[in-house]
Coordinates of C-alpha atoms and ligand atoms in Angstrom, one line a residue:
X1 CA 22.6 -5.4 8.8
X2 CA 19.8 -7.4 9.0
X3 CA 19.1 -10.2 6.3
X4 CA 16.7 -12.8 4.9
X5 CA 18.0 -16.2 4.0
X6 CA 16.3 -18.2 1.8
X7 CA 16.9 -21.9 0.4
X8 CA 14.6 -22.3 -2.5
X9 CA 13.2 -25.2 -3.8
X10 CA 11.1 -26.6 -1.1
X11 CA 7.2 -26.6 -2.3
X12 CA 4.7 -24.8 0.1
X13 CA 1.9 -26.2 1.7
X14 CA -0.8 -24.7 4.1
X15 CA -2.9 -21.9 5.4
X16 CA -2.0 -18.5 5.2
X17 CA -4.4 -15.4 7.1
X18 CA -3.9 -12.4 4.9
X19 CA -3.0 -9.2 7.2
X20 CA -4.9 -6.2 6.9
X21 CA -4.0 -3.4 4.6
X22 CA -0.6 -1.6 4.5
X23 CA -2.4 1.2 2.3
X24 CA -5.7 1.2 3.9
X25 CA -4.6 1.3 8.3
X26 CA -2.4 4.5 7.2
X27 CA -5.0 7.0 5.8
X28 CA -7.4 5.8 9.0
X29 CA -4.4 6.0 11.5
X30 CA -4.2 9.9 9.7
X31 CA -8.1 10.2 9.9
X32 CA -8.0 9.3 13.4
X33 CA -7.3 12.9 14.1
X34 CA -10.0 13.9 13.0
X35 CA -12.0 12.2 15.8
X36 CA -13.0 14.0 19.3
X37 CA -13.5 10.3 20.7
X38 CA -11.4 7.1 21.2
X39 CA -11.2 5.1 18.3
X40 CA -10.5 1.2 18.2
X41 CA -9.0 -0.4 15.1
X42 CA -8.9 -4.5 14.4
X43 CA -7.1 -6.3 11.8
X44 CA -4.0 -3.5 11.4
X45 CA -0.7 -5.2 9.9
X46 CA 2.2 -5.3 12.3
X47 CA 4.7 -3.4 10.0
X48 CA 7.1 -0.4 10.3
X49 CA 4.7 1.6 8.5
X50 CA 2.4 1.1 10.9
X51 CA 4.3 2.3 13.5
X52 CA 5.7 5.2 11.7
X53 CA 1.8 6.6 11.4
X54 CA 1.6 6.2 15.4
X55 CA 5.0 8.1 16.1
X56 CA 3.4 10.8 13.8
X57 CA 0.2 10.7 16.3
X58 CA 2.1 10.4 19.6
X59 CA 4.2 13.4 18.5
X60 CA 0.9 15.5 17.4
X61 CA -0.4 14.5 21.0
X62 CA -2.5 11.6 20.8
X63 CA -2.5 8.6 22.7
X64 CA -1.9 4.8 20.7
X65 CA -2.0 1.7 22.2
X66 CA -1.6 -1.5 20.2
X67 CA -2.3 -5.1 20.8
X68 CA -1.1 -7.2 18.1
X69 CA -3.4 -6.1 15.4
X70 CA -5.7 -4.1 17.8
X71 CA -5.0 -0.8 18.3
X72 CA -6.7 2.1 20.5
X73 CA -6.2 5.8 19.0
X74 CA -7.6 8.8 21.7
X75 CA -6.3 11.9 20.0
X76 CA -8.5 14.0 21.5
X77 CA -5.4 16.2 23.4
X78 CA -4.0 16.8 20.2
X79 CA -1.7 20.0 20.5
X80 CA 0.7 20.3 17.6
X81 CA -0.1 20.6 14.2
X82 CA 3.4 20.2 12.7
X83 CA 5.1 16.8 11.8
X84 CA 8.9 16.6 12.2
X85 CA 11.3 16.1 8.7
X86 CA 12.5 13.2 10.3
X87 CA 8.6 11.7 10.7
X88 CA 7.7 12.7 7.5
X89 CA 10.5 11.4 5.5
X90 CA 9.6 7.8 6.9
X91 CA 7.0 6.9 4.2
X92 CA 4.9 8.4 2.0
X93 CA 1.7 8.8 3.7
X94 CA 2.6 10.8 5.9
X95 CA 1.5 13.7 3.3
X96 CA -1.5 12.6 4.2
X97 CA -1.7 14.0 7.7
X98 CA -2.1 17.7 6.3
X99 CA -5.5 17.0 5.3
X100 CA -6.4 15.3 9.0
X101 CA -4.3 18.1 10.7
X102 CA -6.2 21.3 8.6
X103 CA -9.3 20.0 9.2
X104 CA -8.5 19.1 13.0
X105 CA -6.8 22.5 13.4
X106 CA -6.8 25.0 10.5
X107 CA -2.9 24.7 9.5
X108 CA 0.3 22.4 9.4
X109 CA 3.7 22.6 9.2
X110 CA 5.3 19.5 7.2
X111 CA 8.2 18.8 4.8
X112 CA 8.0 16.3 1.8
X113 CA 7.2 12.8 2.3
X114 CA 9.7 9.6 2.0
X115 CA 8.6 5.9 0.8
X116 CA 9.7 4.3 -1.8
X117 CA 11.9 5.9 -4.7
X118 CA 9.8 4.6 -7.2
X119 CA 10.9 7.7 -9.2
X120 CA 9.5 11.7 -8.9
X121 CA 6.6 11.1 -6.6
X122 CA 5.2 15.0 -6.6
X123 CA 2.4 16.1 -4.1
X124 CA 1.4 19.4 -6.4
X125 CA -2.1 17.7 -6.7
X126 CA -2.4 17.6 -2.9
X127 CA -1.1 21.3 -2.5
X128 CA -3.6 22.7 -5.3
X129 CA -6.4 21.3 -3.7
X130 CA -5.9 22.6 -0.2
X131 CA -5.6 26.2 -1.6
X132 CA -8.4 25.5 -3.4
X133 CA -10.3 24.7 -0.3
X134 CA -8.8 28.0 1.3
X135 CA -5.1 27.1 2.6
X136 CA -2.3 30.0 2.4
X137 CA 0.5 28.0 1.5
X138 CA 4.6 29.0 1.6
X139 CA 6.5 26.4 0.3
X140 CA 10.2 27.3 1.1
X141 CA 13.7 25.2 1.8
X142 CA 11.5 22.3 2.0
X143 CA 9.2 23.3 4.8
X144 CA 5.6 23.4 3.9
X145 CA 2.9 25.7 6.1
X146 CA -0.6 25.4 5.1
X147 CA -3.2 27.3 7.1
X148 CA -6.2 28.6 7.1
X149 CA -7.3 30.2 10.3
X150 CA -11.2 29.9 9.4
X151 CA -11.3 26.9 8.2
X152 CA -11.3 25.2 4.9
X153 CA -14.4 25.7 2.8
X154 CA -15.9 22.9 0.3
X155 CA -15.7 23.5 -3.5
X156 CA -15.5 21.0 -6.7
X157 CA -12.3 19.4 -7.3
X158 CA -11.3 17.6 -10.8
X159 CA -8.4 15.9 -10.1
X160 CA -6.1 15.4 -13.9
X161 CA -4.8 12.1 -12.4
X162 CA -7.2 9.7 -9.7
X163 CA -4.0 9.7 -7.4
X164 CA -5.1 7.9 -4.6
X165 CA -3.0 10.1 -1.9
X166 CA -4.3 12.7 -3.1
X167 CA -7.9 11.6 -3.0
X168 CA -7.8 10.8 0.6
X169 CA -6.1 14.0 1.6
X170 CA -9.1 16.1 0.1
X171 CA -11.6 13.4 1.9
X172 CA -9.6 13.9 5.0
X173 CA -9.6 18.0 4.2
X174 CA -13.3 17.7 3.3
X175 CA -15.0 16.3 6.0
X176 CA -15.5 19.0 8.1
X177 CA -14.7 22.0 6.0
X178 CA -18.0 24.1 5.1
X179 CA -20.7 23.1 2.5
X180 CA -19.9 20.6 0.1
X181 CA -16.8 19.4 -1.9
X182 CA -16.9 16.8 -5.0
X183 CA -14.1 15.0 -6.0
X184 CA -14.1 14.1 -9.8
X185 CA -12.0 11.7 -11.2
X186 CA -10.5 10.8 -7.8
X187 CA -9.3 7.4 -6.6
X188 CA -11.4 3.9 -6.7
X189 CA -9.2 1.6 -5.0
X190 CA -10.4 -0.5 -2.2
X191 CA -8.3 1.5 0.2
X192 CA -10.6 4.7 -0.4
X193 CA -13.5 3.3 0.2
X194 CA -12.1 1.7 3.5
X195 CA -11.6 5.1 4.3
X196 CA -14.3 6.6 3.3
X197 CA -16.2 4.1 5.8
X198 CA -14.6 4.8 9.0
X199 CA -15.5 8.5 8.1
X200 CA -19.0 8.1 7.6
X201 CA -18.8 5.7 10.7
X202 CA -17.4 8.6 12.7
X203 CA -20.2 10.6 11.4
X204 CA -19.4 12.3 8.4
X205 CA -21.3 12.3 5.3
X206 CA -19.7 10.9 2.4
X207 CA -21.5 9.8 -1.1
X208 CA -19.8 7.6 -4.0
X209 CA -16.8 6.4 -2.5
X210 CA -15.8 3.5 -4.8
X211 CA -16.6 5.4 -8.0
X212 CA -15.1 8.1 -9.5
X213 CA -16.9 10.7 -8.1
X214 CA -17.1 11.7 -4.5
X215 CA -19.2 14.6 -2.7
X216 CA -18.9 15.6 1.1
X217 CA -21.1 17.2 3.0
X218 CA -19.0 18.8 5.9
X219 CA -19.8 18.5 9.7
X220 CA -18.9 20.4 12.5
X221 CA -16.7 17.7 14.1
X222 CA -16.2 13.4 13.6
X223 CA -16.6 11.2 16.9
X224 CA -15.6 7.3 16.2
X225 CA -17.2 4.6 15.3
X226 CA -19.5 2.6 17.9
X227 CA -17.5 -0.9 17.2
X228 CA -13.9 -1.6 16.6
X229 CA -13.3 -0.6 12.9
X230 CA -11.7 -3.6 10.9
X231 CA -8.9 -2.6 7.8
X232 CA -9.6 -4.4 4.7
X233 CA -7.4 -7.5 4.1
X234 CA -4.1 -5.9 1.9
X235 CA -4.6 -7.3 -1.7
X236 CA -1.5 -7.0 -2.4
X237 CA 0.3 -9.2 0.5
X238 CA -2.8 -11.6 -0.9
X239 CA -1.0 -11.3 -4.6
X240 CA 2.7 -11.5 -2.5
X241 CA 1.8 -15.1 -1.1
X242 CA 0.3 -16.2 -3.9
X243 CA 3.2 -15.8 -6.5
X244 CA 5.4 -17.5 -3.5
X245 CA 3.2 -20.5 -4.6
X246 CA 3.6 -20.0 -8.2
X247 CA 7.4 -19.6 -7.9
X248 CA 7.5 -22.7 -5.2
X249 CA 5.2 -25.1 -6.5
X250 CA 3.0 -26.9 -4.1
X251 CA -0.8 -25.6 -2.7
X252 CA -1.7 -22.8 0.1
X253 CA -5.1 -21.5 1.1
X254 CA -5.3 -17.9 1.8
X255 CA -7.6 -17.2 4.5
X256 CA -9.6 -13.8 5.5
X257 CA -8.7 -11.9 2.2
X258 CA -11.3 -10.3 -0.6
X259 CA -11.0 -12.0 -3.7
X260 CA -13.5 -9.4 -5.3
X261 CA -10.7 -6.7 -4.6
X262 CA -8.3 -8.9 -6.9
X263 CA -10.0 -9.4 -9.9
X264 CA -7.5 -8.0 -12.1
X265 CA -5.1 -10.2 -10.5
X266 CA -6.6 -13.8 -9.9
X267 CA -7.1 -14.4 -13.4
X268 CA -3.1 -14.0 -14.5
X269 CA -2.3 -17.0 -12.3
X270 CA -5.2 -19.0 -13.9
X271 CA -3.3 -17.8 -17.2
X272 CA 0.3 -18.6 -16.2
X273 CA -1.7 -22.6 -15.7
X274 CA -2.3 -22.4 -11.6
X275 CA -5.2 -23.7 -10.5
X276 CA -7.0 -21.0 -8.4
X277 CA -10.4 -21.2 -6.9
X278 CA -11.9 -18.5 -4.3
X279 CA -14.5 -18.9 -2.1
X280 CA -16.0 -15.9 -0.2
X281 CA -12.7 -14.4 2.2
X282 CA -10.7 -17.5 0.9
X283 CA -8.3 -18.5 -2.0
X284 CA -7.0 -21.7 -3.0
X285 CA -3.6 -22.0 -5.1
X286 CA -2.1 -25.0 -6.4
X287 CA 0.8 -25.1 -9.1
X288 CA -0.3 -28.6 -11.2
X289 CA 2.6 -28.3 -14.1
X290 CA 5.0 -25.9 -15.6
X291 CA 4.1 -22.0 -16.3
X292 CA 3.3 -20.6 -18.9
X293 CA 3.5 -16.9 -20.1
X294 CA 0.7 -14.2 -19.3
X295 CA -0.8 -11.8 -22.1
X296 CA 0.8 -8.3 -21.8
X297 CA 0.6 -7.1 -18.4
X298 CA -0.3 -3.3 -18.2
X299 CA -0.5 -1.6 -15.0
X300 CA -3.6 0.8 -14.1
X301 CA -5.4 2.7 -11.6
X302 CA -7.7 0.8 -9.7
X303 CA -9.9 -1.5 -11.1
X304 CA -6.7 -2.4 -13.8
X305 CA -3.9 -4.3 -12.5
X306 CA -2.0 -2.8 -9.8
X307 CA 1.6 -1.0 -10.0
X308 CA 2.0 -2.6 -6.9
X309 CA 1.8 -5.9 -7.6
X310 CA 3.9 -5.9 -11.4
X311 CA 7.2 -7.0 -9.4
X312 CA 5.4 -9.5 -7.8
X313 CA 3.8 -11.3 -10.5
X314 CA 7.2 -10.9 -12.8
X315 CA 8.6 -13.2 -10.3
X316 CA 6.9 -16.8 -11.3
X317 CA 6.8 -15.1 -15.1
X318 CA 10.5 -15.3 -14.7
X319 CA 10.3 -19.0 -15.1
X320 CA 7.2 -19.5 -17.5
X321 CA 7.3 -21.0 -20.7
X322 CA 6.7 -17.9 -23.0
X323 CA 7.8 -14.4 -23.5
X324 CA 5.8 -11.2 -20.9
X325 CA 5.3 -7.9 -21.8
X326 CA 4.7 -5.6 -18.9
X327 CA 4.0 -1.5 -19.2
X328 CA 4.9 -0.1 -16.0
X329 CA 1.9 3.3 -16.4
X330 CA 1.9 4.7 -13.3
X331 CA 5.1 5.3 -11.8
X332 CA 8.7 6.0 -13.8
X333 CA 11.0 4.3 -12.0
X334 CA 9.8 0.9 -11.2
X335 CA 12.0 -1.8 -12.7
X336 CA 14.3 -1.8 -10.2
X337 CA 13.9 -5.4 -9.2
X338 CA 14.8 -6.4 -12.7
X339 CA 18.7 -6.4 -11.6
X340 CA 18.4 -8.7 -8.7
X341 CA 16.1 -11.1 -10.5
X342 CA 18.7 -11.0 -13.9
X343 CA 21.7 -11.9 -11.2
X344 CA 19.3 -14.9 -10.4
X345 CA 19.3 -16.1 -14.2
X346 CA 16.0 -14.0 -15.2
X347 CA 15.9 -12.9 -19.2
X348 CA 14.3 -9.4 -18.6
X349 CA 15.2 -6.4 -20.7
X350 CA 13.4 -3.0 -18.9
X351 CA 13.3 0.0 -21.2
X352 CA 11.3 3.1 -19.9
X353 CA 7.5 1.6 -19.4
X354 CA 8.3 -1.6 -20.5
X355 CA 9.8 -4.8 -19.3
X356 CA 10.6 -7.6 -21.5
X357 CA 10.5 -10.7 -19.7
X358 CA 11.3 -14.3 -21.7
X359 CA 11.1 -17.3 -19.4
X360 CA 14.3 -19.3 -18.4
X361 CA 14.3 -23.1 -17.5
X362 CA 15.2 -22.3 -13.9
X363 CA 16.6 -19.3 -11.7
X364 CA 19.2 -19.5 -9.3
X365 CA 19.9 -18.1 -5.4
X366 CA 22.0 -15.3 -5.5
X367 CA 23.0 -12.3 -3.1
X368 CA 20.9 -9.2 -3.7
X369 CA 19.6 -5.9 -1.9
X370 CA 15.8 -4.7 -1.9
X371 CA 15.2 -2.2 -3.9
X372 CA 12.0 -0.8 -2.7
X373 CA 9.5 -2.8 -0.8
X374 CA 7.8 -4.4 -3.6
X375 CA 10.8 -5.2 -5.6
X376 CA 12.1 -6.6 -2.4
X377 CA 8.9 -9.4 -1.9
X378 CA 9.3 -9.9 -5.4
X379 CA 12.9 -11.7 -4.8
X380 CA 12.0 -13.2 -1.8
X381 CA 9.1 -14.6 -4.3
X382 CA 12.0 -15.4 -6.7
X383 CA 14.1 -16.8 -4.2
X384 CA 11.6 -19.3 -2.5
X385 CA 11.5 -21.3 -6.2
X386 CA 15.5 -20.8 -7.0
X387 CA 17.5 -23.5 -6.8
X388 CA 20.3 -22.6 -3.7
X389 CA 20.7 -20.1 -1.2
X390 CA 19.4 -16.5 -1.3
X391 CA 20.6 -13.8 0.7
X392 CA 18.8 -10.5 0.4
X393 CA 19.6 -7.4 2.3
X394 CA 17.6 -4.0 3.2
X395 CA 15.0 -5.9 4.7
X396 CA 13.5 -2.9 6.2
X397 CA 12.4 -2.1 3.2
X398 CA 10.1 -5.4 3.0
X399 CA 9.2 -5.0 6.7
X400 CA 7.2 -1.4 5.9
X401 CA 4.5 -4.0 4.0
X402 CA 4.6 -7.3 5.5
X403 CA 3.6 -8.8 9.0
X404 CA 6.5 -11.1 9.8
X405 CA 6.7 -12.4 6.1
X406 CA 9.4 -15.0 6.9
X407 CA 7.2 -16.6 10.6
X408 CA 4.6 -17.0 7.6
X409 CA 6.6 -18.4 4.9
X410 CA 8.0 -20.7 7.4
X411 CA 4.8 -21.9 8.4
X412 CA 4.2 -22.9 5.1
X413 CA 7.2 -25.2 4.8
X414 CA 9.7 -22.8 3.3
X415 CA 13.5 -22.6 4.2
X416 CA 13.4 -18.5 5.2
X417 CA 15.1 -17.0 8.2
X418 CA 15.9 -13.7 9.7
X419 CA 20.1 -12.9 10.7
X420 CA 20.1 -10.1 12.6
Ligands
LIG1 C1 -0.5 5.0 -3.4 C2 0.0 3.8 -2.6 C3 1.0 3.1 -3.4 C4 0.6 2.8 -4.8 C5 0.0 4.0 -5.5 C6 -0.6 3.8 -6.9 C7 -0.3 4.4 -0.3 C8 0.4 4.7 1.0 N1 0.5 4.2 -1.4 O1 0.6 5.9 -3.5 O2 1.4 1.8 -2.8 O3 1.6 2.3 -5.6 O4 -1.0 4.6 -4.7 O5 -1.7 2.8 -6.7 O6 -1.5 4.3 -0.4 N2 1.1 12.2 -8.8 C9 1.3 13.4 -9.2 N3 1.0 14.5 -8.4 C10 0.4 14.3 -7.1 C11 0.1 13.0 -6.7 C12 0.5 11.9 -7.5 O7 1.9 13.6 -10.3 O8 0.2 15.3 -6.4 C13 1.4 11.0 -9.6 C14 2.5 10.1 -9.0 O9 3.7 10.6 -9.2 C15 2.2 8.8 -9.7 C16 0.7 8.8 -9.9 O10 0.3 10.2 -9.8 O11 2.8 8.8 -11.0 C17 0.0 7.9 -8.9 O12 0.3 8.3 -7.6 P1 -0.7 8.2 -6.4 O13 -2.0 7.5 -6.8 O14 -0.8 9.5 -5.7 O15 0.1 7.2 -5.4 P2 0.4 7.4 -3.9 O16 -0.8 7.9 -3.2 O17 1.7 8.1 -3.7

């Protein structure tokens, strides 16, 4: 069993390059089906997700090859359409190959997807609008077959939540099915419109990504894009390193990230007393004093603050002068950090949506599991400003998000190894 050891305490210092996207590589690894050319990718994250969306296309029939953060996608051979249990149950977006693999070839065969147990993660907004767009779909023991032998066909869409899996799954579904589909009240996070772009630079035509209405006009079939297409920098691995510094004390410059994707985030450092300054793809972070508490903290869909990020930032607020309120909006079960960072000495009391969290003097290294891969960076966050050792377990669960997280941490003058 593999393990992260961490001995807190030691202030960072440095220069840290932000990896690209976790949530935006997977959806264009899944698009990349679509495409009757070989595509080239820059800037994707070396984690397990990553490589969980290329076994999906290998075992479809396309061809991946990687270089570091380069990769090479020809799925032009494709010959399967369906996606083994065992695939599928390795993270969540794989669901989002049935829209890729109905447009690419008319019908799938899947089972539900994995990821994180954040709580009841349904997918009935995905399945609704497939047979909207003309899928016959049997749902039974688990197995799902969607097909739709000519082809899906365009229509409106009015989603009741902007899920953003589900969003892409329609864009994925929509880009070559006939005539015109709108999306209303989809998605607006960063990670759509990353999408959306390598779509239209494959050739499909695609208006509004980025607000919350999107309409397609479907073509006959996607090539690839003339350049390599670069993944957005991963906001949320940005937010990651940043708390490090807010737990750790010290400075760090964050290098090729997108502060205008974090707005909703930057300004709760400034509040807990960082100093933070960004300068087009770069972030400076320096803790000058003790923290202090943030106003309530209530997650939202894109543009509010991200689900994805409330462990994080509850991290340094575990040590802040003051008393946090988090509400927790978009998913049920997503306080599950809140054990491992009470066993460090945290005051947090977590109640359904809301999280309680009064600020200690100090927190302390203790021995604790990841919980999911956000609760697990938010101990290592945790850990890196306790006083003692750390030892946290399930580390595969932090490796689906983060490109070598401990070589980085390291780098910037951190005690944090690997036992393997
Ligand atoms: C994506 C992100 C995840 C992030 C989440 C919210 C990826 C791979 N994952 O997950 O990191 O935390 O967005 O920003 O991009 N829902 C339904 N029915 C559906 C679909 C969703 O009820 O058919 C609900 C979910 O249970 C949840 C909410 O909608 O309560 C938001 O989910 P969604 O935006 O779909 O999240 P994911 O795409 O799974």
């Amino acid at each position: 069993m593999q393990k992260l050891v961490i001995d807190g305490g030691r202030p960072l210092s440095g220069e840290i390059k932000v990896q690209g996207a976790k949530n935006a590589v997977l959806p264009v690894l899944a698009a990349c089906t679509l495409c009757s050319r070989e595509v080239r990718l820059s800037n994707c994250p070396c984690i397990s997700d990553r490589y969980g969306a290329a076994r999906i296309l290998t075992s479809l029939g396309g061809k991946v090859r990687a270089d570091g953060t380069d990769m090479t996608v020809d799925c032009t051979d494709i010959d399967s359409s369906s996606i083994s249990s065992e695939l599928m149950r390795t993270m969540r977006s794989s669901i989002i190959f049935m829209g890729a693999l109905m447009g690419r070839t008319g019908k799938c065969t899947l089972c539900y997807p994995g990821g994180c147990d954040l709580g009841p993660r349904p997918i009935d907004m995905h399945l609704s609008a497939m047979k909207k767009m003309g899928a016959v779909i049997t749902d039974e023991h688990g197995i799902i077959e969607c097909s739709a032998p000519e082809g899906l066909t365009g229509c409106k869409i009015s989603l009741s939540f902007p899920s953003v899996g589900a969003t892409e799954n329609i864009l994925l579904a929509a880009v070559t099915a006939k005539g015109e589909t709108v999306i209303s009240n989809c998605a607006r996070e960063p990670e759509i419109t990353c999408l959306a772009d390598f779509l239209i630079a494959c050739g499909a035509h695609i208006n509004g990504a980025g607000g919350s209405r999107i309409t397609v006009e479907g073509v006959e079939r996607l090539s690839a894009p003339r350049e390599s297409f670069a993944i957005i920098p991963d906001r949320i691995a940005a937010a990651t390193y940043l708390s490090c510094c807010a737990c750790a004390g010290g400075e760090l410059m964050l290098t090729d990230c997108c502060p205008a994707h974090m707005e909703a985030i930057l300004p709760l450092f400034e509040q807990m007393g960082m100093y933070v300054r960004s300068f087009g793809s770069n972030i400076y972070i320096q803790k000058t004093g003790g923290l202090k508490a943030a106003d309530t903290i209530r997650t939202m869909v894109y543009p509010g603050f991200p689900t994805d990020a409330q462990a994080i930032i509850m991290a340094p607020l575990c040590t802040a002068e003051g008393t946090t309120v988090f509400v927790e909006n978009i998913f049920e079960n997503r306080y599950r950090h809140t054990g491992a960072l009470s066993r460090m000495g945290a005051d947090i009391r977590a109640e359904g949506k809301v999280a309680v969290v009064t600020g200690v003097p100090a927190l302390y290294g203790a021995a604790s599991e990841a919980p999911d891969l956000r609760g697990g960076a938010a101990i290592v966050c945790a850990a890196l400003g306790a006083s003692g050792r750390s030892e946290i377990t399930r580390t595969e669960l932090i490796d689906r998000g983060y490109d070598s997280i401990e070589a980085i941490l390291s780098s910037a003058g951190a005690k944090i190894s690997r036992i393997i």
